[in-house]
mmCIF file of C-alpha atoms in Angstrom:
data_model
loop_
_atom_site.group_PDB
_atom_site.id
_atom_site.type_symbol
_atom_site.label_atom_id
_atom_site.label_comp_id
_atom_site.label_asym_id
_atom_site.label_seq_id
_atom_site.Cartn_x
_atom_site.Cartn_y
_atom_site.Cartn_z
ATOM 1 C CA UNK A 1 0.000 0.000 0.000
ATOM 2 C CA UNK A 2 1.317 3.452 -0.923
ATOM 3 C CA UNK A 3 1.358 5.880 1.995
ATOM 4 C CA UNK A 4 1.648 9.584 1.301
ATOM 5 C CA UNK A 5 4.257 11.713 3.018
ATOM 6 C CA UNK A 6 1.660 14.031 4.527
ATOM 7 C CA UNK A 7 1.716 11.741 7.576
ATOM 8 C CA UNK A 8 5.439 12.390 8.080
ATOM 9 C CA UNK A 9 6.628 15.502 9.933
ATOM 10 C CA UNK A 10 8.886 16.891 7.247
ATOM 11 C CA UNK A 11 9.671 19.967 9.307
ATOM 12 C CA UNK A 12 10.946 17.628 12.060
ATOM 13 C CA UNK A 13 9.542 19.829 14.809
ATOM 14 C CA UNK A 14 10.000 18.761 18.370
ATOM 15 C CA UNK A 15 7.182 16.444 19.351
ATOM 16 C CA UNK A 16 6.608 16.388 23.088
ATOM 17 C CA UNK A 17 3.822 13.890 23.361
ATOM 18 C CA UNK A 18 5.374 10.417 23.287
ATOM 19 C CA UNK A 19 2.600 8.776 21.277
ATOM 20 C CA UNK A 20 2.230 11.616 18.823
ATOM 21 C CA UNK A 21 5.961 11.396 18.250
ATOM 22 C CA UNK A 22 5.355 8.688 15.677
ATOM 23 C CA UNK A 23 5.415 11.073 12.765
ATOM 24 C CA UNK A 24 4.916 8.189 10.412
ATOM 25 C CA UNK A 25 2.648 5.260 11.063
ATOM 26 C CA UNK A 26 4.400 2.039 11.997
ATOM 27 C CA UNK A 27 6.666 0.886 9.166
ATOM 28 C CA UNK A 28 5.536 3.298 6.473
ATOM 29 C CA UNK A 29 6.821 2.301 3.068
ATOM 30 C CA UNK A 30 6.717 4.303 -0.141
ATOM 31 C CA UNK A 31 6.686 3.066 -3.715
ATOM 32 C CA UNK A 32 10.487 2.848 -3.819
ATOM 33 C CA UNK A 33 10.632 0.411 -0.918
ATOM 34 C CA UNK A 34 12.138 3.005 1.424
ATOM 35 C CA UNK A 35 10.809 3.893 4.869
ATOM 36 C CA UNK A 36 10.010 7.184 6.582
ATOM 37 C CA UNK A 37 11.771 6.516 9.815
ATOM 38 C CA UNK A 38 11.974 9.285 12.406
ATOM 39 C CA UNK A 39 10.528 9.636 15.880
ATOM 40 C CA UNK A 40 11.781 12.872 17.430
ATOM 41 C CA UNK A 41 11.628 13.260 21.200
ATOM 42 C CA UNK A 42 14.167 16.078 21.640
ATOM 43 C CA UNK A 43 14.897 18.892 19.198
ATOM 44 C CA UNK A 44 18.626 18.095 19.327
ATOM 45 C CA UNK A 45 17.894 14.913 17.401
ATOM 46 C CA UNK A 46 17.172 17.064 14.333
ATOM 47 C CA UNK A 47 20.875 17.962 14.162
ATOM 48 C CA UNK A 48 21.836 14.290 13.972
ATOM 49 C CA UNK A 49 19.485 13.220 11.180
ATOM 50 C CA UNK A 50 18.723 14.305 7.642
ATOM 51 C CA UNK A 51 15.137 15.210 6.751
ATOM 52 C CA UNK A 52 15.483 14.350 3.084
ATOM 53 C CA UNK A 53 16.762 10.770 3.411
ATOM 54 C CA UNK A 54 14.988 7.498 3.995
ATOM 55 C CA UNK A 55 15.822 4.093 5.391
ATOM 56 C CA UNK A 56 16.962 1.709 2.642
ATOM 57 C CA UNK A 57 16.949 -2.077 2.730
ATOM 58 C CA UNK A 58 20.219 -3.315 1.222
ATOM 59 C CA UNK A 59 20.029 -7.050 1.931
ATOM 60 C CA UNK A 60 17.275 -9.490 2.868
ATOM 61 C CA UNK A 61 16.245 -13.110 3.034
ATOM 62 C CA UNK A 62 18.446 -14.015 5.999
ATOM 63 C CA UNK A 63 17.493 -15.738 9.263
ATOM 64 C CA UNK A 64 19.070 -13.513 11.938
ATOM 65 C CA UNK A 65 21.562 -10.843 10.954
ATOM 66 C CA UNK A 66 24.166 -9.570 13.393
ATOM 67 C CA UNK A 67 27.720 -8.303 13.798
ATOM 68 C CA UNK A 68 27.974 -5.476 11.236
ATOM 69 C CA UNK A 69 31.514 -4.154 10.772
ATOM 70 C CA UNK A 70 32.738 -1.638 8.204
ATOM 71 C CA UNK A 71 36.117 -2.056 6.477
ATOM 72 C CA UNK A 72 37.143 1.374 5.099
ATOM 73 C CA UNK A 73 40.119 -0.008 3.174
ATOM 74 C CA UNK A 74 37.843 -2.317 1.198
ATOM 75 C CA UNK A 75 34.725 -0.112 1.250
ATOM 76 C CA UNK A 76 32.592 -3.015 2.361
ATOM 77 C CA UNK A 77 30.344 -4.138 5.190
ATOM 78 C CA UNK A 78 30.653 -7.591 6.711
ATOM 79 C CA UNK A 79 27.745 -8.996 8.694
ATOM 80 C CA UNK A 80 26.798 -12.358 10.177
ATOM 81 C CA UNK A 81 23.750 -14.507 9.564
ATOM 82 C CA UNK A 82 24.088 -16.618 12.697
ATOM 83 C CA UNK A 83 21.693 -19.554 12.062
ATOM 84 C CA UNK A 84 22.820 -19.851 8.435
ATOM 85 C CA UNK A 85 26.459 -20.030 9.560
ATOM 86 C CA UNK A 86 27.598 -17.422 7.050
ATOM 87 C CA UNK A 87 29.298 -14.055 6.999
ATOM 88 C CA UNK A 88 28.145 -11.858 4.131
ATOM 89 C CA UNK A 89 29.814 -8.911 2.414
ATOM 90 C CA UNK A 90 27.948 -5.866 1.108
ATOM 91 C CA UNK A 91 29.772 -3.570 -1.316
ATOM 92 C CA UNK A 92 29.076 0.083 -2.045
ATOM 93 C CA UNK A 93 27.898 -0.852 -5.539
ATOM 94 C CA UNK A 94 25.002 -2.698 -3.895
ATOM 95 C CA UNK A 95 26.258 -6.214 -4.456
ATOM 96 C CA UNK A 96 26.054 -8.822 -1.680
ATOM 97 C CA UNK A 97 28.106 -12.001 -1.616
ATOM 98 C CA UNK A 98 29.183 -14.679 0.844
ATOM 99 C CA UNK A 99 32.448 -13.816 2.586
ATOM 100 C CA UNK A 100 32.613 -16.979 4.691
ATOM 101 C CA UNK A 101 30.664 -20.228 4.799
ATOM 102 C CA UNK A 102 30.684 -22.514 7.837
ATOM 103 C CA UNK A 103 31.288 -19.509 10.062
ATOM 104 C CA UNK A 104 30.731 -21.531 13.261
ATOM 105 C CA UNK A 105 27.655 -19.463 14.086
ATOM 106 C CA UNK A 106 29.624 -16.207 13.957
ATOM 107 C CA UNK A 107 27.949 -13.359 15.825
ATOM 108 C CA UNK A 108 29.732 -10.091 16.655
ATOM 109 C CA UNK A 109 32.534 -8.746 14.476
ATOM 110 C CA UNK A 110 34.957 -5.877 14.718
ATOM 111 C CA UNK A 111 38.278 -4.792 13.214
ATOM 112 C CA UNK A 112 41.535 -4.538 15.167
ATOM 113 C CA UNK A 113 44.168 -1.810 14.993
ATOM 114 C CA UNK A 114 45.921 -3.664 12.150
ATOM 115 C CA UNK A 115 42.806 -3.983 9.998
ATOM 116 C CA UNK A 116 42.109 -7.633 10.811
ATOM 117 C CA UNK A 117 38.669 -9.118 11.375
ATOM 118 C CA UNK A 118 37.887 -10.136 14.963
ATOM 119 C CA UNK A 119 34.891 -12.472 15.330
ATOM 120 C CA UNK A 120 32.848 -13.999 18.147
ATOM 121 C CA UNK A 121 31.962 -17.607 17.258
ATOM 122 C CA UNK A 122 29.164 -19.404 19.082
ATOM 123 C CA UNK A 123 30.010 -22.770 17.552
ATOM 124 C CA UNK A 124 33.582 -22.917 18.833
ATOM 125 C CA UNK A 125 32.772 -20.739 21.861
ATOM 126 C CA UNK A 126 35.736 -18.596 20.961
ATOM 127 C CA UNK A 127 37.014 -15.251 19.715
ATOM 128 C CA UNK A 128 39.026 -15.511 16.509
ATOM 129 C CA UNK A 129 41.138 -13.276 14.291
ATOM 130 C CA UNK A 130 41.256 -13.502 10.511
ATOM 131 C CA UNK A 131 44.812 -12.796 9.390
ATOM 132 C CA UNK A 132 45.610 -10.826 6.251
ATOM 133 C CA UNK A 133 46.387 -14.062 4.427
ATOM 134 C CA UNK A 134 42.951 -15.462 5.299
ATOM 135 C CA UNK A 135 43.969 -17.916 7.996
ATOM 136 C CA UNK A 136 41.945 -17.912 11.207
ATOM 137 C CA UNK A 137 43.654 -17.686 14.601
ATOM 138 C CA UNK A 138 41.863 -18.597 17.824
ATOM 139 C CA UNK A 139 42.580 -15.846 20.341
ATOM 140 C CA UNK A 140 40.651 -17.203 23.312
ATOM 141 C CA UNK A 141 38.255 -20.076 24.001
ATOM 142 C CA UNK A 142 38.523 -20.587 27.761
ATOM 143 C CA UNK A 143 38.817 -18.760 31.068
ATOM 144 C CA UNK A 144 40.359 -20.262 34.195
ATOM 145 C CA UNK A 145 40.442 -23.677 32.584
ATOM 146 C CA UNK A 146 36.768 -23.769 31.538
ATOM 147 C CA UNK A 147 35.208 -23.178 28.129
ATOM 148 C CA UNK A 148 33.662 -19.813 27.418
ATOM 149 C CA UNK A 149 29.867 -19.647 27.136
ATOM 150 C CA UNK A 150 29.301 -18.170 23.662
ATOM 151 C CA UNK A 151 31.165 -14.925 22.908
ATOM 152 C CA UNK A 152 28.622 -12.457 21.583
ATOM 153 C CA UNK A 153 29.920 -8.986 20.792
ATOM 154 C CA UNK A 154 33.422 -7.559 20.629
ATOM 155 C CA UNK A 155 35.277 -4.247 20.400
ATOM 156 C CA UNK A 156 38.929 -3.251 20.228
ATOM 157 C CA UNK A 157 40.441 -0.453 22.322
ATOM 158 C CA UNK A 158 43.110 1.772 20.792
ATOM 159 C CA UNK A 159 45.774 0.037 22.915
ATOM 160 C CA UNK A 160 44.945 -3.150 20.989
ATOM 161 C CA UNK A 161 43.130 -4.915 23.832
ATOM 162 C CA UNK A 162 40.017 -6.871 22.893
ATOM 163 C CA UNK A 163 36.877 -6.569 25.027
ATOM 164 C CA UNK A 164 33.988 -8.992 24.566
ATOM 165 C CA UNK A 165 30.790 -10.207 26.196
ATOM 166 C CA UNK A 166 30.099 -13.855 26.981
ATOM 167 C CA UNK A 167 26.383 -14.582 27.554
ATOM 168 C CA UNK A 168 24.793 -17.998 27.013
ATOM 169 C CA UNK A 169 22.674 -17.315 23.899
ATOM 170 C CA UNK A 170 24.780 -19.559 21.663
ATOM 171 C CA UNK A 171 24.425 -22.601 23.928
ATOM 172 C CA UNK A 172 20.722 -22.277 24.808
ATOM 173 C CA UNK A 173 19.651 -24.220 21.692
ATOM 174 C CA UNK A 174 20.934 -25.681 18.457
ATOM 175 C CA UNK A 175 19.644 -22.709 16.444
ATOM 176 C CA UNK A 176 22.516 -20.261 17.016
ATOM 177 C CA UNK A 177 25.127 -22.749 18.162
ATOM 178 C CA UNK A 178 25.314 -26.066 19.952
ATOM 179 C CA UNK A 179 23.132 -26.605 23.006
ATOM 180 C CA UNK A 180 25.245 -27.126 26.112
ATOM 181 C CA UNK A 181 25.450 -26.522 29.836
ATOM 182 C CA UNK A 182 27.506 -23.405 30.696
ATOM 183 C CA UNK A 183 30.995 -24.096 32.014
ATOM 184 C CA UNK A 184 31.388 -20.570 33.388
ATOM 185 C CA UNK A 185 29.873 -19.650 36.755
ATOM 186 C CA UNK A 186 29.052 -16.160 35.515
ATOM 187 C CA UNK A 187 28.194 -14.453 32.245
ATOM 188 C CA UNK A 188 31.259 -12.259 32.069
ATOM 189 C CA UNK A 189 32.577 -9.302 30.159
ATOM 190 C CA UNK A 190 36.210 -10.024 29.346
ATOM 191 C CA UNK A 191 39.351 -8.120 28.414
ATOM 192 C CA UNK A 192 41.935 -9.936 26.303
ATOM 193 C CA UNK A 193 45.514 -8.778 25.830
ATOM 194 C CA UNK A 194 46.315 -10.297 22.414
ATOM 195 C CA UNK A 195 50.069 -9.876 22.964
ATOM 196 C CA UNK A 196 50.231 -11.865 26.202
ATOM 197 C CA UNK A 197 47.052 -13.909 25.818
ATOM 198 C CA UNK A 198 45.986 -12.920 29.342
ATOM 199 C CA UNK A 199 42.194 -12.851 29.786
ATOM 200 C CA UNK A 200 40.580 -11.019 32.700
ATOM 201 C CA UNK A 201 36.952 -10.685 33.716
ATOM 202 C CA UNK A 202 36.193 -6.973 33.996
ATOM 203 C CA UNK A 203 32.627 -7.505 35.263
ATOM 204 C CA UNK A 204 30.405 -10.477 36.063
ATOM 205 C CA UNK A 205 27.355 -8.536 37.274
ATOM 206 C CA UNK A 206 25.161 -9.045 34.187
ATOM 207 C CA UNK A 207 22.405 -11.555 33.559
ATOM 208 C CA UNK A 208 23.161 -11.531 29.836
ATOM 209 C CA UNK A 209 25.815 -8.973 28.752
ATOM 210 C CA UNK A 210 25.491 -8.082 25.092
ATOM 211 C CA UNK A 211 26.645 -5.132 22.968
ATOM 212 C CA UNK A 212 29.408 -2.836 24.186
ATOM 213 C CA UNK A 213 31.145 0.363 23.112
ATOM 214 C CA UNK A 214 33.694 2.838 24.458
ATOM 215 C CA UNK A 215 33.165 6.576 24.761
ATOM 216 C CA UNK A 216 35.276 8.797 22.517
ATOM 217 C CA UNK A 217 38.029 9.179 25.118
ATOM 218 C CA UNK A 218 37.738 5.515 26.170
ATOM 219 C CA UNK A 219 37.174 6.563 29.770
ATOM 220 C CA UNK A 220 33.692 5.014 29.759
ATOM 221 C CA UNK A 221 32.432 1.616 28.645
ATOM 222 C CA UNK A 222 28.748 1.135 27.765
ATOM 223 C CA UNK A 223 27.363 -2.416 28.024
ATOM 224 C CA UNK A 224 23.887 -3.664 27.106
ATOM 225 C CA UNK A 225 21.974 -5.862 29.556
ATOM 226 C CA UNK A 226 19.696 -8.098 27.483
ATOM 227 C CA UNK A 227 18.690 -10.554 30.189
ATOM 228 C CA UNK A 228 15.028 -9.582 29.804
ATOM 229 C CA UNK A 229 15.016 -11.860 26.742
ATOM 230 C CA UNK A 230 14.456 -14.762 29.135
ATOM 231 C CA UNK A 231 13.651 -13.090 32.472
ATOM 232 C CA UNK A 232 11.039 -10.334 32.692
ATOM 233 C CA UNK A 233 12.450 -9.222 36.038
ATOM 234 C CA UNK A 234 15.670 -8.030 34.373
ATOM 235 C CA UNK A 235 15.474 -4.412 33.251
ATOM 236 C CA UNK A 236 16.417 -3.729 29.580
ATOM 237 C CA UNK A 237 19.138 -1.215 30.380
ATOM 238 C CA UNK A 238 22.430 0.075 29.087
ATOM 239 C CA UNK A 239 24.966 0.251 31.913
ATOM 240 C CA UNK A 240 28.048 2.450 31.921
ATOM 241 C CA UNK A 241 31.338 1.958 33.752
ATOM 242 C CA UNK A 242 34.402 4.068 34.399
ATOM 243 C CA UNK A 243 37.485 2.579 32.726
ATOM 244 C CA UNK A 244 40.345 2.728 35.252
ATOM 245 C CA UNK A 245 43.982 2.531 34.153
ATOM 246 C CA UNK A 246 42.741 1.472 30.741
ATOM 247 C CA UNK A 247 41.958 -2.071 31.865
ATOM 248 C CA UNK A 248 39.593 -2.170 34.862
ATOM 249 C CA UNK A 249 35.955 -1.199 35.333
ATOM 250 C CA UNK A 250 34.525 0.662 38.319
ATOM 251 C CA UNK A 251 31.398 2.558 39.337
ATOM 252 C CA UNK A 252 28.877 0.650 37.246
ATOM 253 C CA UNK A 253 25.500 2.383 36.962
ATOM 254 C CA UNK A 254 22.439 2.440 34.743
ATOM 255 C CA UNK A 255 22.822 4.815 31.805
ATOM 256 C CA UNK A 256 19.493 4.424 29.991
ATOM 257 C CA UNK A 257 16.559 2.061 29.642
ATOM 258 C CA UNK A 258 15.132 0.782 26.363
ATOM 259 C CA UNK A 259 11.349 1.301 26.184
ATOM 260 C CA UNK A 260 10.691 -1.121 23.310
ATOM 261 C CA UNK A 261 12.232 -4.573 23.499
ATOM 262 C CA UNK A 262 15.766 -4.831 24.821
ATOM 263 C CA UNK A 263 19.233 -3.426 24.092
ATOM 264 C CA UNK A 264 21.540 -5.473 21.901
ATOM 265 C CA UNK A 265 24.308 -3.908 19.806
ATOM 266 C CA UNK A 266 25.291 -0.268 20.320
ATOM 267 C CA UNK A 267 27.689 2.388 19.031
ATOM 268 C CA UNK A 268 28.936 5.823 20.105
ATOM 269 C CA UNK A 269 29.057 8.669 17.601
ATOM 270 C CA UNK A 270 31.584 11.478 17.291
ATOM 271 C CA UNK A 271 29.531 13.718 19.606
ATOM 272 C CA UNK A 272 29.396 11.112 22.343
ATOM 273 C CA UNK A 273 25.801 10.082 21.707
ATOM 274 C CA UNK A 274 24.929 6.409 22.192
ATOM 275 C CA UNK A 275 22.979 4.672 19.410
ATOM 276 C CA UNK A 276 21.400 1.401 20.520
ATOM 277 C CA UNK A 277 19.365 -1.336 18.902
ATOM 278 C CA UNK A 278 15.797 -2.011 20.081
ATOM 279 C CA UNK A 279 12.612 -3.766 19.028
ATOM 280 C CA UNK A 280 11.259 -0.740 17.147
ATOM 281 C CA UNK A 281 14.500 0.516 15.639
ATOM 282 C CA UNK A 282 17.591 2.421 16.743
ATOM 283 C CA UNK A 283 17.410 4.625 19.845
ATOM 284 C CA UNK A 284 19.726 7.611 20.229
ATOM 285 C CA UNK A 285 20.720 8.851 23.704
ATOM 286 C CA UNK A 286 22.778 11.916 24.554
ATOM 287 C CA UNK A 287 25.861 11.485 26.812
ATOM 288 C CA UNK A 288 23.672 12.076 29.882
ATOM 289 C CA UNK A 289 21.312 9.229 28.928
ATOM 290 C CA UNK A 290 18.422 11.337 27.610
ATOM 291 C CA UNK A 291 16.528 9.709 24.740
ATOM 292 C CA UNK A 292 16.751 12.149 21.817
ATOM 293 C CA UNK A 293 14.873 10.173 19.210
ATOM 294 C CA UNK A 294 14.551 6.991 17.232
ATOM 295 C CA UNK A 295 15.109 5.726 13.731
ATOM 296 C CA UNK A 296 12.176 3.379 13.236
ATOM 297 C CA UNK A 297 13.002 0.116 11.477
ATOM 298 C CA UNK A 298 10.387 -2.387 10.232
ATOM 299 C CA UNK A 299 12.164 -5.352 11.849
ATOM 300 C CA UNK A 300 13.657 -5.903 15.303
ATOM 301 C CA UNK A 301 17.170 -4.449 15.295
ATOM 302 C CA UNK A 302 20.074 -6.564 16.531
ATOM 303 C CA UNK A 303 23.073 -4.335 15.904
ATOM 304 C CA UNK A 304 24.456 -1.345 14.014
ATOM 305 C CA UNK A 305 27.641 0.350 12.944
ATOM 306 C CA UNK A 306 28.771 3.519 11.211
ATOM 307 C CA UNK A 307 30.298 3.230 7.762
ATOM 308 C CA UNK A 308 29.821 4.006 4.107
ATOM 309 C CA UNK A 309 32.122 5.863 1.755
ATOM 310 C CA UNK A 310 32.185 8.964 3.987
ATOM 311 C CA UNK A 311 31.517 7.278 7.302
ATOM 312 C CA UNK A 312 28.113 8.926 7.692
ATOM 313 C CA UNK A 313 25.860 5.946 7.077
ATOM 314 C CA UNK A 314 24.256 3.976 9.868
ATOM 315 C CA UNK A 315 24.303 0.328 8.806
ATOM 316 C CA UNK A 316 21.702 -1.696 10.691
ATOM 317 C CA UNK A 317 21.254 -5.453 11.048
ATOM 318 C CA UNK A 318 17.606 -6.262 11.766
ATOM 319 C CA UNK A 319 16.210 -9.810 11.941
ATOM 320 C CA UNK A 320 16.148 -11.014 8.306
ATOM 321 C CA UNK A 321 17.614 -7.891 6.707
ATOM 322 C CA UNK A 322 20.235 -5.163 6.640
ATOM 323 C CA UNK A 323 19.261 -1.488 6.337
ATOM 324 C CA UNK A 324 21.170 1.745 5.872
ATOM 325 C CA UNK A 325 20.423 5.412 6.375
ATOM 326 C CA UNK A 326 22.596 8.535 6.106
ATOM 327 C CA UNK A 327 22.965 10.542 9.317
ATOM 328 C CA UNK A 328 24.594 13.838 10.260
ATOM 329 C CA UNK A 329 27.363 12.276 12.354
ATOM 330 C CA UNK A 330 29.874 9.473 12.170
ATOM 331 C CA UNK A 331 31.703 6.943 14.299
ATOM 332 C CA UNK A 332 33.641 7.805 17.428
ATOM 333 C CA UNK A 333 36.640 6.097 15.798
ATOM 334 C CA UNK A 334 36.858 8.904 13.260
ATOM 335 C CA UNK A 335 38.029 12.422 14.205
ATOM 336 C CA UNK A 336 35.718 13.966 16.801
ATOM 337 C CA UNK A 337 33.066 16.228 15.290
ATOM 338 C CA UNK A 338 32.886 19.943 15.930
ATOM 339 C CA UNK A 339 30.400 20.373 18.806
ATOM 340 C CA UNK A 340 26.855 21.151 17.708
ATOM 341 C CA UNK A 341 25.652 24.658 18.472
#
């Protein structure tokens, strides 16, 4: 059905009433297959989005997409389809091809300081590194003599250390891994020194730790608590910690709560805003934890990353598909933006 744009707030005025904030009806689609996506809750969100762009679907037909990572040197996006055991590659010309088959239920991906792919694998319950020659190196698959649960999401700090979450999603069934009893007492967040191989648990206070991201100065670490997926008593929150001496976490506290679904993957932009996945799309919070607005997506969002030729595209994995939309910001890994007026 064709929906006219009269129902979309093209002037992007601040909408104070939460329900009226849905400028477009749920999942509006025009004749081109693009979506009118904004829900504005704070006028500052207008400076982060572009009124004349729409959400575009760039890949579909998957089972559960995850782990988007942008490779600037190759101008391509890699993303996982966990149940299908594949990693796909999307190119700027619009083509999509299989990057890796038999991916061992690969989930989260990132790139290290040397441009190598780092991957969380449910099947092997490990974190691996793809070398420049294509060989795969196992970086870690155990802690204190016991197998990891199922590494989920991963990031790399500028000192080269690898930080990853280890919930049990990949061993709960045979759909996203191999069903098994956890060997770890806790669902940890780990720090790995790839030079020494030393693995330390930086926090074990989560029910199911999920996505994670550093602030621009790497003095804060944001971690998603997605335990509400299996326990309604767990709040769907993003927690934030102080990073002490570059390798320890202290002063954990709630940063923000997701009001639709639960938090999964998240990223920090060049202004310090936190963009997080949710059931209804991507939620954007300012550095104080205030919800500025949402990019509505017609499928439950699992993860996101910044990328594209100029770094100003938000690339979104969502259930069976991958979407993209241009925004007025870019990744924290790029030079910090000039502060907004």
